[in-house]
mmCIF file of C-alpha atoms in Angstrom:
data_model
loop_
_atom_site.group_PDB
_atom_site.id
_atom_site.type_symbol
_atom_site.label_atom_id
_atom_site.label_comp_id
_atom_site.label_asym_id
_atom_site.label_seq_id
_atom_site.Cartn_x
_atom_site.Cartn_y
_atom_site.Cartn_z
ATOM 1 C CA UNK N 1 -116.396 40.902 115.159
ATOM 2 C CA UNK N 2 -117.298 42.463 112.021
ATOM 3 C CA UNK N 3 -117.073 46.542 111.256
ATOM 4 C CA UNK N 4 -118.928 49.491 112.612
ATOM 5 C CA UNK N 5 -118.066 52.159 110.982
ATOM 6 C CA UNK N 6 -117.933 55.569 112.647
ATOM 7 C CA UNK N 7 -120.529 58.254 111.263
ATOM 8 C CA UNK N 8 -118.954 61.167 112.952
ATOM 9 C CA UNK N 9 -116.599 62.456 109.527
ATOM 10 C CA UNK N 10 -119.829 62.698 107.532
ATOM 11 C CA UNK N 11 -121.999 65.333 109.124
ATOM 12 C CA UNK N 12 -123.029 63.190 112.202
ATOM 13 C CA UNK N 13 -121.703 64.626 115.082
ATOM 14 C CA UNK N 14 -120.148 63.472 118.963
ATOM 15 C CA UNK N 15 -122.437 63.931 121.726
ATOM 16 C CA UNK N 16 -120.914 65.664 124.681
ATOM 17 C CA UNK N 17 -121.469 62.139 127.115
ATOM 18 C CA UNK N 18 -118.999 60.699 124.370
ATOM 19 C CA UNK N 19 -121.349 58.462 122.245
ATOM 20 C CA UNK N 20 -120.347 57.679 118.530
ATOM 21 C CA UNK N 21 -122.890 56.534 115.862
ATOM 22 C CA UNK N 22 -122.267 54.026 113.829
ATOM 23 C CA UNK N 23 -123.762 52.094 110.976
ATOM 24 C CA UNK N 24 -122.952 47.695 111.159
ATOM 25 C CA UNK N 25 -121.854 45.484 108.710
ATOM 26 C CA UNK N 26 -123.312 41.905 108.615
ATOM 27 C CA UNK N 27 -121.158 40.141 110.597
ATOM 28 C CA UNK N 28 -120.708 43.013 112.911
ATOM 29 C CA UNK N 29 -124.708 43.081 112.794
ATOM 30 C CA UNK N 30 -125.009 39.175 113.895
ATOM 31 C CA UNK N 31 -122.402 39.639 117.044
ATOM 32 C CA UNK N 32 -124.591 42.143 118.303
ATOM 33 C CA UNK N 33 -127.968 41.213 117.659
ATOM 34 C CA UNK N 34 -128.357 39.900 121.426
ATOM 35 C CA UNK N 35 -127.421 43.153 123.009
ATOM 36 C CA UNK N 36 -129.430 45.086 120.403
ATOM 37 C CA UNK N 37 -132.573 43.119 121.424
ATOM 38 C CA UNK N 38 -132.037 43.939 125.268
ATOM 39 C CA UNK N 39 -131.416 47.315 124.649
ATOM 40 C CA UNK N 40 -135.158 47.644 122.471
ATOM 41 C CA UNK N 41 -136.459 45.760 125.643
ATOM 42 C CA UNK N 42 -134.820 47.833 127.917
ATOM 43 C CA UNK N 43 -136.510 51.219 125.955
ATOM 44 C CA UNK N 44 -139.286 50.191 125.580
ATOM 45 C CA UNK N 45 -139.881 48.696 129.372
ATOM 46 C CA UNK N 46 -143.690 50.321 130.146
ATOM 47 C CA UNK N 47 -144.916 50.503 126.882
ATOM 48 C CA UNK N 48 -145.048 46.939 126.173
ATOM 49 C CA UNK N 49 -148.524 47.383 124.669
ATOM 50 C CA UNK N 50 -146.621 48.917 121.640
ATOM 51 C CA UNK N 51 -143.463 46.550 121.066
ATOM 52 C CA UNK N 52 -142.654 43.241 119.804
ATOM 53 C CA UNK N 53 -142.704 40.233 122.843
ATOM 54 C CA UNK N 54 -140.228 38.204 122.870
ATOM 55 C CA UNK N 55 -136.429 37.921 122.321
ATOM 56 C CA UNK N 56 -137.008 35.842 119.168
ATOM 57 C CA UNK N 57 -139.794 38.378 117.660
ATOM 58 C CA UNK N 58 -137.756 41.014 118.324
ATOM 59 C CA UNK N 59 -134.803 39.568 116.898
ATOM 60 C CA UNK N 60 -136.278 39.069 113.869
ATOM 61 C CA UNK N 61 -137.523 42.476 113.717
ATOM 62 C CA UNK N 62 -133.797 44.110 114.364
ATOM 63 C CA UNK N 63 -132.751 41.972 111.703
ATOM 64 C CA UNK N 64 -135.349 43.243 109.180
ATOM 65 C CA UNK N 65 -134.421 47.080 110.401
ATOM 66 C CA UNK N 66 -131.034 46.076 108.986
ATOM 67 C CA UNK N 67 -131.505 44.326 105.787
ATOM 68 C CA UNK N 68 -134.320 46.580 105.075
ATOM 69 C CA UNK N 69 -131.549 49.262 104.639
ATOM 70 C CA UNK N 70 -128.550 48.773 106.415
ATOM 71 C CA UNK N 71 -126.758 52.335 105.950
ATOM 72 C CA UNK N 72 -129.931 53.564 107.883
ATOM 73 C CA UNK N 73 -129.306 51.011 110.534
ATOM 74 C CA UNK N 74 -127.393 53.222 112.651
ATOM 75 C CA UNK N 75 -126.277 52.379 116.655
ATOM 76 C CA UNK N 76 -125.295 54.573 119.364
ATOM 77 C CA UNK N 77 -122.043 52.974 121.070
ATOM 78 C CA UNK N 78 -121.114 54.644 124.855
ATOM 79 C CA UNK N 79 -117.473 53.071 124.287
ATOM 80 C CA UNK N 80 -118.462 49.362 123.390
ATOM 81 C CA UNK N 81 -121.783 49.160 124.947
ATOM 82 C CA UNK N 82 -124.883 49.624 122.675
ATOM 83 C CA UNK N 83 -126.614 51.945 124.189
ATOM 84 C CA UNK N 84 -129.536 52.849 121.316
ATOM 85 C CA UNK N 85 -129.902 52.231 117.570
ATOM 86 C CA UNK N 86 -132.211 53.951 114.917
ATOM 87 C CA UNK N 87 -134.005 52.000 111.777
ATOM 88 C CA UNK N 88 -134.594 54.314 108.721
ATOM 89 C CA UNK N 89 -135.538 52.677 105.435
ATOM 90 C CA UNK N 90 -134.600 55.468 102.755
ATOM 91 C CA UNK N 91 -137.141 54.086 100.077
ATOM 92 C CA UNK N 92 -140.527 53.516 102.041
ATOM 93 C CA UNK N 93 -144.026 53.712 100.054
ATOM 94 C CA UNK N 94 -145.505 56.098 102.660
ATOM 95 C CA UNK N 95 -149.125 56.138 100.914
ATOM 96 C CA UNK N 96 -150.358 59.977 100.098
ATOM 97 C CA UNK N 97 -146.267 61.616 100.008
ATOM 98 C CA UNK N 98 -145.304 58.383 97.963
ATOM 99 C CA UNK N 99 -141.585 56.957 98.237
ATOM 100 C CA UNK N 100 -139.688 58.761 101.406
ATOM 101 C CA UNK N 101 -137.835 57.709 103.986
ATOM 102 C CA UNK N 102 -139.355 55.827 106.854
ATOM 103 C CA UNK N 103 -137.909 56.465 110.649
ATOM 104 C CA UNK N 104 -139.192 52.172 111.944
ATOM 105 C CA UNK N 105 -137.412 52.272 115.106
ATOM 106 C CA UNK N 106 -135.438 54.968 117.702
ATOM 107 C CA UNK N 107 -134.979 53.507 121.099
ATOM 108 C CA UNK N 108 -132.574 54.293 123.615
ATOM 109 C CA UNK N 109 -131.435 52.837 127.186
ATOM 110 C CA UNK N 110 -133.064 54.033 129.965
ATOM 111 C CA UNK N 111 -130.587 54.755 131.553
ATOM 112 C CA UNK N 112 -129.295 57.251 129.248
ATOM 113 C CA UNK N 113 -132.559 59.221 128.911
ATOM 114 C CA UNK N 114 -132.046 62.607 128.924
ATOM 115 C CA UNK N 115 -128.820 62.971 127.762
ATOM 116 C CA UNK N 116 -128.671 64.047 124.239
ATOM 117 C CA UNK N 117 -128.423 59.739 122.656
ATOM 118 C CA UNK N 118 -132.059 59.739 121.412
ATOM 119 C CA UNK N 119 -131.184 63.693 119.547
ATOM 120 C CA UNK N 120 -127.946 62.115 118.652
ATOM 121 C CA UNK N 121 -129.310 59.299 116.822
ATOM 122 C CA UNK N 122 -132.208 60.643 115.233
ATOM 123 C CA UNK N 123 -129.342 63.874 113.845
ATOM 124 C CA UNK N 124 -127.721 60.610 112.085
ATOM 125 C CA UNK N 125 -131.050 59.391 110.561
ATOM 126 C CA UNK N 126 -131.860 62.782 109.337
ATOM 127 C CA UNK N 127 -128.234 63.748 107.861
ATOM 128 C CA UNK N 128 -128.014 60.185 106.124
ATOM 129 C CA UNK N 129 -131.311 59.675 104.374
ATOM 130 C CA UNK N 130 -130.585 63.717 103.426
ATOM 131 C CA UNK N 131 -127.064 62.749 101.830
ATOM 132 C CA UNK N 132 -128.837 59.683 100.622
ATOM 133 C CA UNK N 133 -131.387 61.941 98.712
ATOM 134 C CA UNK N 134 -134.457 62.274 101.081
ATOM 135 C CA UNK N 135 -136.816 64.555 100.773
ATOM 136 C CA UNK N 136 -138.379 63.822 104.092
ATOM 137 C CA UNK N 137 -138.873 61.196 106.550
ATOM 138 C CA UNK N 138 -141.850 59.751 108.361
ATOM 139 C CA UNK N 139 -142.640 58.187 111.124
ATOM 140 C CA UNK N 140 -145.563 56.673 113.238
ATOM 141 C CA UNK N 141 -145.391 57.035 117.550
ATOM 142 C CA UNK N 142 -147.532 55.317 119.983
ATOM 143 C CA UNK N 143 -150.226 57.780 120.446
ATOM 144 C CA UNK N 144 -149.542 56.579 124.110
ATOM 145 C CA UNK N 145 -146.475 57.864 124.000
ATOM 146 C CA UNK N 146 -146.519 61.513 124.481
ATOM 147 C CA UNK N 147 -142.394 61.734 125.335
ATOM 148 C CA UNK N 148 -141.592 60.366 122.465
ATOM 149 C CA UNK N 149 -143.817 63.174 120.850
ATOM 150 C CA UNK N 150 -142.270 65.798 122.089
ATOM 151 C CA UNK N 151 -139.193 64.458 121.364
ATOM 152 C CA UNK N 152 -140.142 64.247 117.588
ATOM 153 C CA UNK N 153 -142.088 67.684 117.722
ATOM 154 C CA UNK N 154 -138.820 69.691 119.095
ATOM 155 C CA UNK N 155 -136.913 67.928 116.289
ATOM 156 C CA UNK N 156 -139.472 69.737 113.597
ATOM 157 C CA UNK N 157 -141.869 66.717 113.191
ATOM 158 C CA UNK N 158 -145.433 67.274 112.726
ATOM 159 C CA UNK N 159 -148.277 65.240 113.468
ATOM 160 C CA UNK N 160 -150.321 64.245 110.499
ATOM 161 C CA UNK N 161 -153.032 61.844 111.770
ATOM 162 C CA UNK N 162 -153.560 58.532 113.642
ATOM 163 C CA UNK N 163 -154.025 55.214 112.690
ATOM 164 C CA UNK N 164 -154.978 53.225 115.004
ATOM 165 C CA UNK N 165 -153.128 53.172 118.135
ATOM 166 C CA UNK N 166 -150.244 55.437 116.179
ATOM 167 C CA UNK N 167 -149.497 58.986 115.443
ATOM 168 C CA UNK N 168 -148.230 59.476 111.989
ATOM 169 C CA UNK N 169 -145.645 62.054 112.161
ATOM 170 C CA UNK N 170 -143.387 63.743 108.931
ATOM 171 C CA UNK N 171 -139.980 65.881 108.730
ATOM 172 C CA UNK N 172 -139.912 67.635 105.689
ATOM 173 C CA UNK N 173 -136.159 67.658 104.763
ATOM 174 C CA UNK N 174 -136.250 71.149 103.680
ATOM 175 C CA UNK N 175 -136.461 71.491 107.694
ATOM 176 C CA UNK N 176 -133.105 72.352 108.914
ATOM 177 C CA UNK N 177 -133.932 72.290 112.282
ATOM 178 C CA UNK N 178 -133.368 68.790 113.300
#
């Protein structure tokens, strides 16, 4: 199996249920891609209207989270077991704020809601595309989605707008609180 290299001795932290963050190397990357598609099924179980179908699709589209920027491909392991990942390109065209970073993907397990993973993960995105010069990061939610919302809002997102059936959303980096 290829590397995964631990985040937690640059600014990312442990979470107290003992998950690590870690960013993949290719090979590392293609030995997980199975579990990493179950686990984006697995989150986002309910709000199919808003995901890829299919293992294939969905393959496909973890792949591209990775080779669109793979130090902002970042996993959440509980031990071995992939329990969420994160897809942050750090150079995004993001229209009216021009090049930023763009938060694709956050998706946890269900059944480790609630306990700090999804904060964990998205503490990663935010410290790396910071270290990797940032200035902010956006983001678009389901507009169906008003957990995830939340979620972003308490993490100092704002809302800037929909498109569509999604809620464009923006951390200025400047932001400490997330």
């Amino acid at each position: 199996m290829g590397s995964e290299r631990e985040h937690t001795g640059r600014g990312f932290e442990r979470a107290p249920s003992g998950v690590t963050v870690a960013t993949l190397d290719r090979a590392a990357l293609r030995a997980r891609t199975r579990e990493l598609v179950d686990v984006y099924l697995d989150a986002y179980r309910g709000l199919e209207r808003y995901a890829y179908s299919g293992r294939r699709r969905v393959a496909l589209y973890v792949r591209w989270l990775w080779r669109g920027d793979p130090e902002g491909f970042l996993v959440a392991f509980a031990g071995d077991r992939a329990v969420g990942f994160a897809g942050c390109h750090r150079s995004w065209e993001s229209g009216e704020h021009g090049i930023e970073a763009e938060l694709h993907e956050l998706v946890v397990v269900r059944d480790r809601h609630r306990q700090g993973v999804g904060s964990l993960l998205l503490r990663a995105v935010v410290a790396s595309a910071r270290a990797r010069g940032a200035r902010a990061i956006g983001l678009a939610v389901a507009s169906g989605n008003a957990r995830a919302q939340r979620f972003y809002e308490r993490h100092g997102f704002r809302a800037e707008g929909t498109r569509g059936d999604w809620l464009r959303m923006r951390l200025d980096l400047g932001d400490e609180r997330s």
